[in-house]
Every structure is written in structure tokens, then in C-alpha cells.
PDB file of C-alpha atoms in Angstrom:
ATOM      1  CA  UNK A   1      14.448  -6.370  -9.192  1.00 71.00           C
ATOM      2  CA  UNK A   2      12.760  -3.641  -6.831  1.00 90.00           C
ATOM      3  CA  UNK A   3      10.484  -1.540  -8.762  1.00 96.00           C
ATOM      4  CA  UNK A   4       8.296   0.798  -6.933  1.00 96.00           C
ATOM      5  CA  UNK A   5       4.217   0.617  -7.894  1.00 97.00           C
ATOM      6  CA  UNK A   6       0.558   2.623  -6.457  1.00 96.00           C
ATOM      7  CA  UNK A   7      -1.171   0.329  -4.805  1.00 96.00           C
ATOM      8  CA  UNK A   8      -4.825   1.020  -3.262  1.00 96.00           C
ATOM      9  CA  UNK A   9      -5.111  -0.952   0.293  1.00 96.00           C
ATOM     10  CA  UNK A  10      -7.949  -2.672   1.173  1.00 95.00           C
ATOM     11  CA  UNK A  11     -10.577  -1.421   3.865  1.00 93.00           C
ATOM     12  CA  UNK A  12     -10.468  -5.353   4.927  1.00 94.00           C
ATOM     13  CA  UNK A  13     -13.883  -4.587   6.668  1.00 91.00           C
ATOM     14  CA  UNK A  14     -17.267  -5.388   4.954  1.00 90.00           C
ATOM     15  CA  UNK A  15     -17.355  -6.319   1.423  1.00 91.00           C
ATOM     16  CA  UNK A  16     -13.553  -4.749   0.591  1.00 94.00           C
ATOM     17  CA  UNK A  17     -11.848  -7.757   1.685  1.00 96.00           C
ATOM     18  CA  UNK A  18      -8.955  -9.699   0.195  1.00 97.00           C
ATOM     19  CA  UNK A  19      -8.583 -13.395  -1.096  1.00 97.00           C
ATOM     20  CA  UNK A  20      -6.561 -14.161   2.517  1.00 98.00           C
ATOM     21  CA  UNK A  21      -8.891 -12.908   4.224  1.00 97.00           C
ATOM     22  CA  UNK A  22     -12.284 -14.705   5.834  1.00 96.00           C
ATOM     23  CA  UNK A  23     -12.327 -18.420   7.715  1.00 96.00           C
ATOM     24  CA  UNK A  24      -9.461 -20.728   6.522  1.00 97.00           C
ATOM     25  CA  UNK A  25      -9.854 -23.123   4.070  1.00 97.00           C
ATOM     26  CA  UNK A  26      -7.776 -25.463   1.624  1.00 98.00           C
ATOM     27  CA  UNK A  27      -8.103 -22.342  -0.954  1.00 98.00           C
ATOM     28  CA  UNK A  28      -6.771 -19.398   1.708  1.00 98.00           C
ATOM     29  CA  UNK A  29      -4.090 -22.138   2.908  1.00 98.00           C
ATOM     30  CA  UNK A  30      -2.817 -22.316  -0.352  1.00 98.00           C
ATOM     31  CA  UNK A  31      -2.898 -18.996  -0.969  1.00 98.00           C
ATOM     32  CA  UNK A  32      -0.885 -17.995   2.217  1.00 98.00           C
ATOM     33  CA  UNK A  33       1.663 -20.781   1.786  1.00 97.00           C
ATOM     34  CA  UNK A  34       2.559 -19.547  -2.496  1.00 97.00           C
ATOM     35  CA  UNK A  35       3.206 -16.041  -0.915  1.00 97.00           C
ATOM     36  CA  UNK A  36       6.348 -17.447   0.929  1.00 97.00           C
ATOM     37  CA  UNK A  37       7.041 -21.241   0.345  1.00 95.00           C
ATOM     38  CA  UNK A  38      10.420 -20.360  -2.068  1.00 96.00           C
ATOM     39  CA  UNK A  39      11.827 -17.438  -0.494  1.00 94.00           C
ATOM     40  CA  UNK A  40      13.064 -18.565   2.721  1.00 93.00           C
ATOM     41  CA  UNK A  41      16.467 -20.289   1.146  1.00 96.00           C
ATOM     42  CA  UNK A  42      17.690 -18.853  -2.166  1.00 97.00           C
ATOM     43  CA  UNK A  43      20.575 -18.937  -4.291  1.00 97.00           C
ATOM     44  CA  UNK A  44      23.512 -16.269  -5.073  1.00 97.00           C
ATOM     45  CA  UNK A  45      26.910 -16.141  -6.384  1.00 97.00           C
ATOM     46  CA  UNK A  46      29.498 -15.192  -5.048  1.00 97.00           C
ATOM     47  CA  UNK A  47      29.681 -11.424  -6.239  1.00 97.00           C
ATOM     48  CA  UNK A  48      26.621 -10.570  -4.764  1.00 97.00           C
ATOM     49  CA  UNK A  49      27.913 -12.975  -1.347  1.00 97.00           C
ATOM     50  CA  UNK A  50      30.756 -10.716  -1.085  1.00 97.00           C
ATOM     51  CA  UNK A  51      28.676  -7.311  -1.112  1.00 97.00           C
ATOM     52  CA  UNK A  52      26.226  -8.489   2.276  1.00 97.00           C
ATOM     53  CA  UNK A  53      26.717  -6.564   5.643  1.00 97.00           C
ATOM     54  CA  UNK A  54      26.887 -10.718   6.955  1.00 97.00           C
ATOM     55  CA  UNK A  55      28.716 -13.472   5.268  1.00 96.00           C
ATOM     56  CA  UNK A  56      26.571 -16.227   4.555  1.00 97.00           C
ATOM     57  CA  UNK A  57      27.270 -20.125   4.206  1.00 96.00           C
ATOM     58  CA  UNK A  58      27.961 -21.799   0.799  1.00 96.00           C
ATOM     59  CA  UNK A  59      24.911 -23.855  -0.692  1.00 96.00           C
ATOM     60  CA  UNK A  60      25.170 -27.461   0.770  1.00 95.00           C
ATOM     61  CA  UNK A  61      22.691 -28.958  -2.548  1.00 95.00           C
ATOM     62  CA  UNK A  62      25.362 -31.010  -5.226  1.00 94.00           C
ATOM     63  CA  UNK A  63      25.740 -29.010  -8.099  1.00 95.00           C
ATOM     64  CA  UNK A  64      25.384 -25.708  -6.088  1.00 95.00           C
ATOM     65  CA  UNK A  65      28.360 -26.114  -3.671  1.00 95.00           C
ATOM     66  CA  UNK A  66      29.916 -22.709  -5.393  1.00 95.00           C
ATOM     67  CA  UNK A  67      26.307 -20.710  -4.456  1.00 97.00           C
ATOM     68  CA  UNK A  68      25.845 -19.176  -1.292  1.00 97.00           C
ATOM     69  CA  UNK A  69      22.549 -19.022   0.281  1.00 97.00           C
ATOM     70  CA  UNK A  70      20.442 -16.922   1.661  1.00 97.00           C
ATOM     71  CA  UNK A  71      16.544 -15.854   2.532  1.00 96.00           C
ATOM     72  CA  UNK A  72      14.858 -12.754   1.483  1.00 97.00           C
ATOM     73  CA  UNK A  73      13.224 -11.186   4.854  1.00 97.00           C
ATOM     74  CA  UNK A  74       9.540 -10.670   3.322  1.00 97.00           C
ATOM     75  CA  UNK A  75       9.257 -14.255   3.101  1.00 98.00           C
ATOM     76  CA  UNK A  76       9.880 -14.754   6.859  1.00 97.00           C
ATOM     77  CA  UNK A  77       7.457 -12.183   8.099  1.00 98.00           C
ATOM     78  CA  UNK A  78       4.837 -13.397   5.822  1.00 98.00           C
ATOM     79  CA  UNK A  79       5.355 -17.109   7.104  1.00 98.00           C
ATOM     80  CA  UNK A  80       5.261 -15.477  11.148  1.00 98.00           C
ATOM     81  CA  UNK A  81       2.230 -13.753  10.057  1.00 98.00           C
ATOM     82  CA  UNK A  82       0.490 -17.013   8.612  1.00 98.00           C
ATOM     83  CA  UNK A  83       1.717 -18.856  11.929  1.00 97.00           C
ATOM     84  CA  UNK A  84      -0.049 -16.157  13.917  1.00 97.00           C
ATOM     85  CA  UNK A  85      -3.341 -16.910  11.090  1.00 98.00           C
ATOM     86  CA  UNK A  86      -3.369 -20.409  12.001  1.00 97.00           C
ATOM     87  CA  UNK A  87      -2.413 -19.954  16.175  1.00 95.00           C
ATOM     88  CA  UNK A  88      -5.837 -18.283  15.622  1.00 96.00           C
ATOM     89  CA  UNK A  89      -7.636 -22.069  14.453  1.00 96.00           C
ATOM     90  CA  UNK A  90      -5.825 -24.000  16.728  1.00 94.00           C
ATOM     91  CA  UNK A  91      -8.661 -27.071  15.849  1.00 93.00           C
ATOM     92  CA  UNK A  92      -7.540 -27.179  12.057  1.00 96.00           C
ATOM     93  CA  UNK A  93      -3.999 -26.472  12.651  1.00 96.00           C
ATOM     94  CA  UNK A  94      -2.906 -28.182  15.715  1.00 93.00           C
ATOM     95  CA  UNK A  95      -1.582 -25.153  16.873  1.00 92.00           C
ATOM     96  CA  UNK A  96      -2.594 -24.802  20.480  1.00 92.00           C
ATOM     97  CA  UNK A  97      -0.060 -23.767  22.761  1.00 90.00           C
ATOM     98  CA  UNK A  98      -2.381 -25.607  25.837  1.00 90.00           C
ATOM     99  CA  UNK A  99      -1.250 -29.023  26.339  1.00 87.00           C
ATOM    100  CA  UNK A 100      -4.437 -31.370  27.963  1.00 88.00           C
ATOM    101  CA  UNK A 101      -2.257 -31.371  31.451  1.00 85.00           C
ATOM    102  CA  UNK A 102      -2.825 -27.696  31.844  1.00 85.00           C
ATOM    103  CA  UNK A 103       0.575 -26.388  31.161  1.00 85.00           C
ATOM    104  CA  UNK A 104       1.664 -24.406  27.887  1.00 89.00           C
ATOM    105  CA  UNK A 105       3.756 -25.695  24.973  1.00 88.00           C
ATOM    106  CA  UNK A 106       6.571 -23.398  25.442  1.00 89.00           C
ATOM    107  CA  UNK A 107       8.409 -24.080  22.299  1.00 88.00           C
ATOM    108  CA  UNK A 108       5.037 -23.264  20.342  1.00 90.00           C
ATOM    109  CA  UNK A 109       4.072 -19.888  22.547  1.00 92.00           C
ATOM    110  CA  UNK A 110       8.086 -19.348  21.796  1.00 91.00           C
ATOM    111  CA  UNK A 111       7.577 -19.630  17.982  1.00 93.00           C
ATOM    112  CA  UNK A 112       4.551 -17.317  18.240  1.00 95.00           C
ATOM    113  CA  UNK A 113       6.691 -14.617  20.843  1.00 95.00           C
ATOM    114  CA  UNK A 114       9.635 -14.466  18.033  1.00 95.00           C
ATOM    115  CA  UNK A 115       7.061 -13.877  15.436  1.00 97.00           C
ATOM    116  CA  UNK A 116       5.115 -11.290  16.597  1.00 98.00           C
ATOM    117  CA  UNK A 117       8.451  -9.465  17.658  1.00 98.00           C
ATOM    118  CA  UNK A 118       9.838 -10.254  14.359  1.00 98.00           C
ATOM    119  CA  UNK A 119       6.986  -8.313  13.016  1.00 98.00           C
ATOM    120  CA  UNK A 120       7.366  -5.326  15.057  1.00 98.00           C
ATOM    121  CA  UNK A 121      10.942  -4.614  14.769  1.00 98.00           C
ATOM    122  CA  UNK A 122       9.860  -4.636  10.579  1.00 98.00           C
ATOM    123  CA  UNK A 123       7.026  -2.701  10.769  1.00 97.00           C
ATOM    124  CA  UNK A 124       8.445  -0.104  12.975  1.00 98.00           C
ATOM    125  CA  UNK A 125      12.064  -0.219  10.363  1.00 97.00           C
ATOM    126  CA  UNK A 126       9.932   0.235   7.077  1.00 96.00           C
ATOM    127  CA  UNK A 127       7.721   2.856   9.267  1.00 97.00           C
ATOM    128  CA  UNK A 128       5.104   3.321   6.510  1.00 96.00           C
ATOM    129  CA  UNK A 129       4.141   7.143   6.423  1.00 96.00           C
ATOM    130  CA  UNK A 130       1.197   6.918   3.773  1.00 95.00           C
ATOM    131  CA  UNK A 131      -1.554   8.850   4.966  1.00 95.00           C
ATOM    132  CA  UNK A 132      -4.963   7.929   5.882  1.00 94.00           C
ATOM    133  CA  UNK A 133      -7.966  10.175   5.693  1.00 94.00           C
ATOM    134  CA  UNK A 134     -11.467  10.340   7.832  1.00 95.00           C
ATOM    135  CA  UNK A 135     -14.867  10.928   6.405  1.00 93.00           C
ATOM    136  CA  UNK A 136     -18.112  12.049   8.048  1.00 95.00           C
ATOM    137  CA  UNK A 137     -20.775   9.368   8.485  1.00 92.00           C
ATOM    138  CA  UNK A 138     -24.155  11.182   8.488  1.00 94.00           C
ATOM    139  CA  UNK A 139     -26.184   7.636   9.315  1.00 94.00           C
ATOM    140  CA  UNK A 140     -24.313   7.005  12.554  1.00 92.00           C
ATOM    141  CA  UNK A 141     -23.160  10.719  13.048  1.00 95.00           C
ATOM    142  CA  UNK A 142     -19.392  10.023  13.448  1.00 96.00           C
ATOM    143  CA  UNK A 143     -16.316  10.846  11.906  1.00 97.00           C
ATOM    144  CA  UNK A 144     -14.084   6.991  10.809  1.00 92.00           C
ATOM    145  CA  UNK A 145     -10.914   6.577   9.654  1.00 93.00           C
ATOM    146  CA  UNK A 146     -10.433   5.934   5.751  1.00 92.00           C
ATOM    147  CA  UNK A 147      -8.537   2.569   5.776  1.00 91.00           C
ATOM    148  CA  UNK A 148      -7.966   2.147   1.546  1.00 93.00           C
ATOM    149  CA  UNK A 149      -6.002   4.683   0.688  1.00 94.00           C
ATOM    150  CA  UNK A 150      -2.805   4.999  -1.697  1.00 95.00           C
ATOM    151  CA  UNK A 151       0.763   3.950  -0.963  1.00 96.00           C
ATOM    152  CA  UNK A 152       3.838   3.406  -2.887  1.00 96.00           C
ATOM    153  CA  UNK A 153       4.873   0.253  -2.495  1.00 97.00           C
ATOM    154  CA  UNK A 154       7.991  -2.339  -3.830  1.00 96.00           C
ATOM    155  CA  UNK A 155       6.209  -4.470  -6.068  1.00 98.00           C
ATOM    156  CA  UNK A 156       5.706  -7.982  -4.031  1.00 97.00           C
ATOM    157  CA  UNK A 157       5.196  -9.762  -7.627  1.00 97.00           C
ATOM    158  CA  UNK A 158       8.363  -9.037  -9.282  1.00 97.00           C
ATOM    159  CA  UNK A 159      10.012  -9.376  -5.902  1.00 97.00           C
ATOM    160  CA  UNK A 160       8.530 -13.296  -5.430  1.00 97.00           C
ATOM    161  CA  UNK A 161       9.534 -14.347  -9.136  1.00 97.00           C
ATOM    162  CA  UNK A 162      13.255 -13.111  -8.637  1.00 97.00           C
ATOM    163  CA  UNK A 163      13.419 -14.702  -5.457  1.00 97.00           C
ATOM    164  CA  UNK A 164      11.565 -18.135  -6.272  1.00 97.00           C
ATOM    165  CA  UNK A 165      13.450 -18.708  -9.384  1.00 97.00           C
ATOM    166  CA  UNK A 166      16.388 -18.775  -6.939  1.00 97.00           C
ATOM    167  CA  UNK A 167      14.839 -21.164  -4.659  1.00 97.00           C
ATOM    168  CA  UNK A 168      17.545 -23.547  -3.381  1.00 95.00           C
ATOM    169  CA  UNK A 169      15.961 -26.792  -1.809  1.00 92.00           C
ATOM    170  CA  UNK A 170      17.362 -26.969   2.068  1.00 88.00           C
ATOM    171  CA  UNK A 171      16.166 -30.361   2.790  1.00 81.00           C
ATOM    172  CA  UNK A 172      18.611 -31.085   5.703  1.00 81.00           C
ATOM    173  CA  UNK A 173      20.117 -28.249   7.231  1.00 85.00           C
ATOM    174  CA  UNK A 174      22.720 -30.603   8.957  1.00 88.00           C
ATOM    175  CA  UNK A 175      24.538 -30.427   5.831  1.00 92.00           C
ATOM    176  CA  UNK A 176      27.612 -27.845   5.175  1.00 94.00           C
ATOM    177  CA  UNK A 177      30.388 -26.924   2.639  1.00 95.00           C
ATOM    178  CA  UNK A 178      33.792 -27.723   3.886  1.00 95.00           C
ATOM    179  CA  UNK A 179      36.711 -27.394   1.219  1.00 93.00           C
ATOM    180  CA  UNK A 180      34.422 -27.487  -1.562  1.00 92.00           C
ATOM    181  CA  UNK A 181      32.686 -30.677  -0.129  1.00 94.00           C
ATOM    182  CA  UNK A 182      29.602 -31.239   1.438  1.00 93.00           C
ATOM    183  CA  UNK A 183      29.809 -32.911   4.518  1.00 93.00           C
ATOM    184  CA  UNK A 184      26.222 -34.599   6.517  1.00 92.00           C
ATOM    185  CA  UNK A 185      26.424 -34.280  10.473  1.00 91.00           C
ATOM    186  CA  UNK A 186      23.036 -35.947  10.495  1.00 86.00           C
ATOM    187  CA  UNK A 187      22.001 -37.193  13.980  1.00 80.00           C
ATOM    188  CA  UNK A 188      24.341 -34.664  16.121  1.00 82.00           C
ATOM    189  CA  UNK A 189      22.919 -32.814  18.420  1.00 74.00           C
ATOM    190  CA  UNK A 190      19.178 -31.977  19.756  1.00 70.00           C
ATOM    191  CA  UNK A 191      16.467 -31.124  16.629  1.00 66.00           C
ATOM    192  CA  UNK A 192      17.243 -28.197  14.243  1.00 62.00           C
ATOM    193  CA  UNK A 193      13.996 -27.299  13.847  1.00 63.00           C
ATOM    194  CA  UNK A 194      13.356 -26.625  17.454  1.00 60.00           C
ATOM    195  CA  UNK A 195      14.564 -22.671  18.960  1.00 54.00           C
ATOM    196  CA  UNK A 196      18.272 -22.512  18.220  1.00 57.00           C
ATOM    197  CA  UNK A 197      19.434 -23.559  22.089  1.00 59.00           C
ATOM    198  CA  UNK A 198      16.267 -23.898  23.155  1.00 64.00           C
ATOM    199  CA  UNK A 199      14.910 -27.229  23.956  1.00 62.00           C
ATOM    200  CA  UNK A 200      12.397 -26.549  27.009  1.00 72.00           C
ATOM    201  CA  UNK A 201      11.088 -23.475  29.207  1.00 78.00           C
ATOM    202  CA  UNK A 202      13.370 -22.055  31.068  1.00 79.00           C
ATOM    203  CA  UNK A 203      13.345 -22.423  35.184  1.00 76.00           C
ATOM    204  CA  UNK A 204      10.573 -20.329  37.154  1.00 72.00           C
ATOM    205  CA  UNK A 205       9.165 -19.986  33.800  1.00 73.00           C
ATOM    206  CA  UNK A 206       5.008 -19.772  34.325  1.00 68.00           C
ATOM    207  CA  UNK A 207       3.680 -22.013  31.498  1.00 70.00           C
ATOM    208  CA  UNK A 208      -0.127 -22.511  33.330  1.00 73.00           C
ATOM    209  CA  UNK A 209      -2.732 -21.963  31.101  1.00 74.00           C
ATOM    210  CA  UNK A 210      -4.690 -20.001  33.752  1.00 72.00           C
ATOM    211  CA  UNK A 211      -1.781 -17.332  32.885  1.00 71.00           C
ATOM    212  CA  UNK A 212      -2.594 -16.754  29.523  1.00 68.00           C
TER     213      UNK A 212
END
């Protein structure tokens, strides 16, 4: 699956610039989302189960109760990344963290906080150590860093096929494998999709919007 390819970056200034790149539309939306969409929950037996640091759950879809599941990490940095792309249109993504009373959505500046730590902890893990070079500018008489230089990288394609045509459908995540059954706690508890445990700011917590 991991096969390691040259790849030129992008300046991502001026006219070297990227498909994702520019002010959103349906097209760059659609782009962003097909980088990620089918790698978040994915299929594997139980071989490759057994070899993971972390034991995972068994697949609660009929027909894959023997699978386990599991999510590939790229696909979850490139969705925080996209959430921090749209938290920067707030208008065409409803993604303001201001609520009209003044005070901040906590569980969206939450979402945001986890992503852009999320982010961190991978970029400083993978620590890329390609190389880039400077070049004199004799118009404006300054020395600027070259931005689109070479770097080894895993190729992303073959990376995304293998892990999309794995994808395992996780429509309700209230649904788990018990003695080769799948039993549905729908309705217990507060919303899955909000923070695990989280369900409003914490006390003392300053959520003005004169603090951001």
C-alpha cells in the first residue's frame, strides 16, 4: 500500500497555486471533501486487528459483524484542516464561533482547538526535513525563501484507493457488536457527535467575544 514518490510542492503564492486553493466554491468544496470523505471508518480483518498497538471495536454494519474498524489518521487531519478552511468563511459555512448574544460557541471554538492541536502533534511526529533553498531577487534587492522544492513523499493516491475501497458506512455510532450481534443503544445518553464528555464550557471559562 505505501509506496514512496518525488513530489515538487507548490509555491502556493502567485500563479503556482493548487486546485484547493483560492475563495471557496461548490468546485474547491468538493474537492476538499473527496480527499477524506471514506477514510475516517474502514474495514479490516481480523489478522491485521490483532497486529494494532490498540484493539479496536468489531464493525457494527450486518454482513460485516466479523470486520473490525478503524480510520486511517490522514483522513482526520485533512478533515481538521478543511474545518479550519471553512472557520475561515464563517458566512458560507455557518461556522462562526460568535453567537448574536456576544458569547462564543464553545463546542465549535472546541472543535477548532482539537484540530489545530491535532495538526501540530502530526506535523511535529512526521517532522518533514526536505530542504528549502533562497534565491536573490535583483528587482526588490532581497534574498526569499524557495517554497517548491522536492520531497519524498507516501503517495496520497494509492493511499486513498486502499483506504476508500475499505470504507465501512458508520451511520449510527450507537451501534456495537456484542456476542456476534449487533445491538442499537439509540437514544442513551447526551449527542455522540458533540466532544466526547463535553456538553458545555466549562466553569470560569471566558467565552466573550471581546476575548478573541
Amino acid at each position: 500500500m505505501v509506496e514512496y514518490v518525488p513530489v515538487r510542492f507548490r509555491r502556493a503564492f502567485g500563479k503556482d497555486l493548487s486546485p484547493y486553493q483560492g475563495w471557496p466554491d461548490d468546485e474547491k468544496d468538493d474537492l476538499w471533501e473527496e480527499l477524506y470523505s471514506y477514510g475516517a471508518s474502514i474495514h479490516i480483518d481480523g489478522q491485521a486487528a490483532e497486529r494494532l498497538h490498540d484493539k479496536t471495536e468489531r464493525a457494527p454494519v450486518p454482513g460485516f459483524e466479523d470486520r473490525y474498524v478503524v480510520g486511517i489518521d490522514v483522513f482526520h487531519q485533512l478533515h481538521c484542516l478543511n474545518m479550519i478552511r471553512m472557520g475561515l468563511f464563517p458566512g458560507r459555512y455557518n461556522t462562526s464561533m460568535k453567537r448574536p448574544d456576544g458569547t462564543i460557541n464553545y463546542l465549535q471554538w472546541l472543535h477548532m482547538d482539537h484540530c489545530i492541536e491535532s495538526l501540530r502533534q502530526s506535523i511535529t511526529c512526521h517532522s518533514d526535513i526536505s530542504v528549502f533553498t533562497y534565491w536573490w531577487l535583483e528587482s526588490k534587492k532581497v534574498m526569499e525563501p524557495e517554497l517548491g522544492t522536492m520531497h519524498v513523499c507516501r503517495n496520497f493516491s494509492r493511499i486513498r484507493a486502499w483506504a476508500f475501497d475499505r470504507f465501512l458506512n458508520l451511520e449510527d455510532r450507537r451501534k456495537h457488536v456484542e456476542n456476534g450481534r449487533i445491538v442499537n443503544y439509540a437514544g442513551w445518553g447526551p449527542n455522540p457527535e458533540n466532544a466526547p464528555g463535553v456538553e458545555e464550557a466549562p466553569r470560569g471559562w471566558k467565552s466573550n467575544v471581546a476575548d478573541l
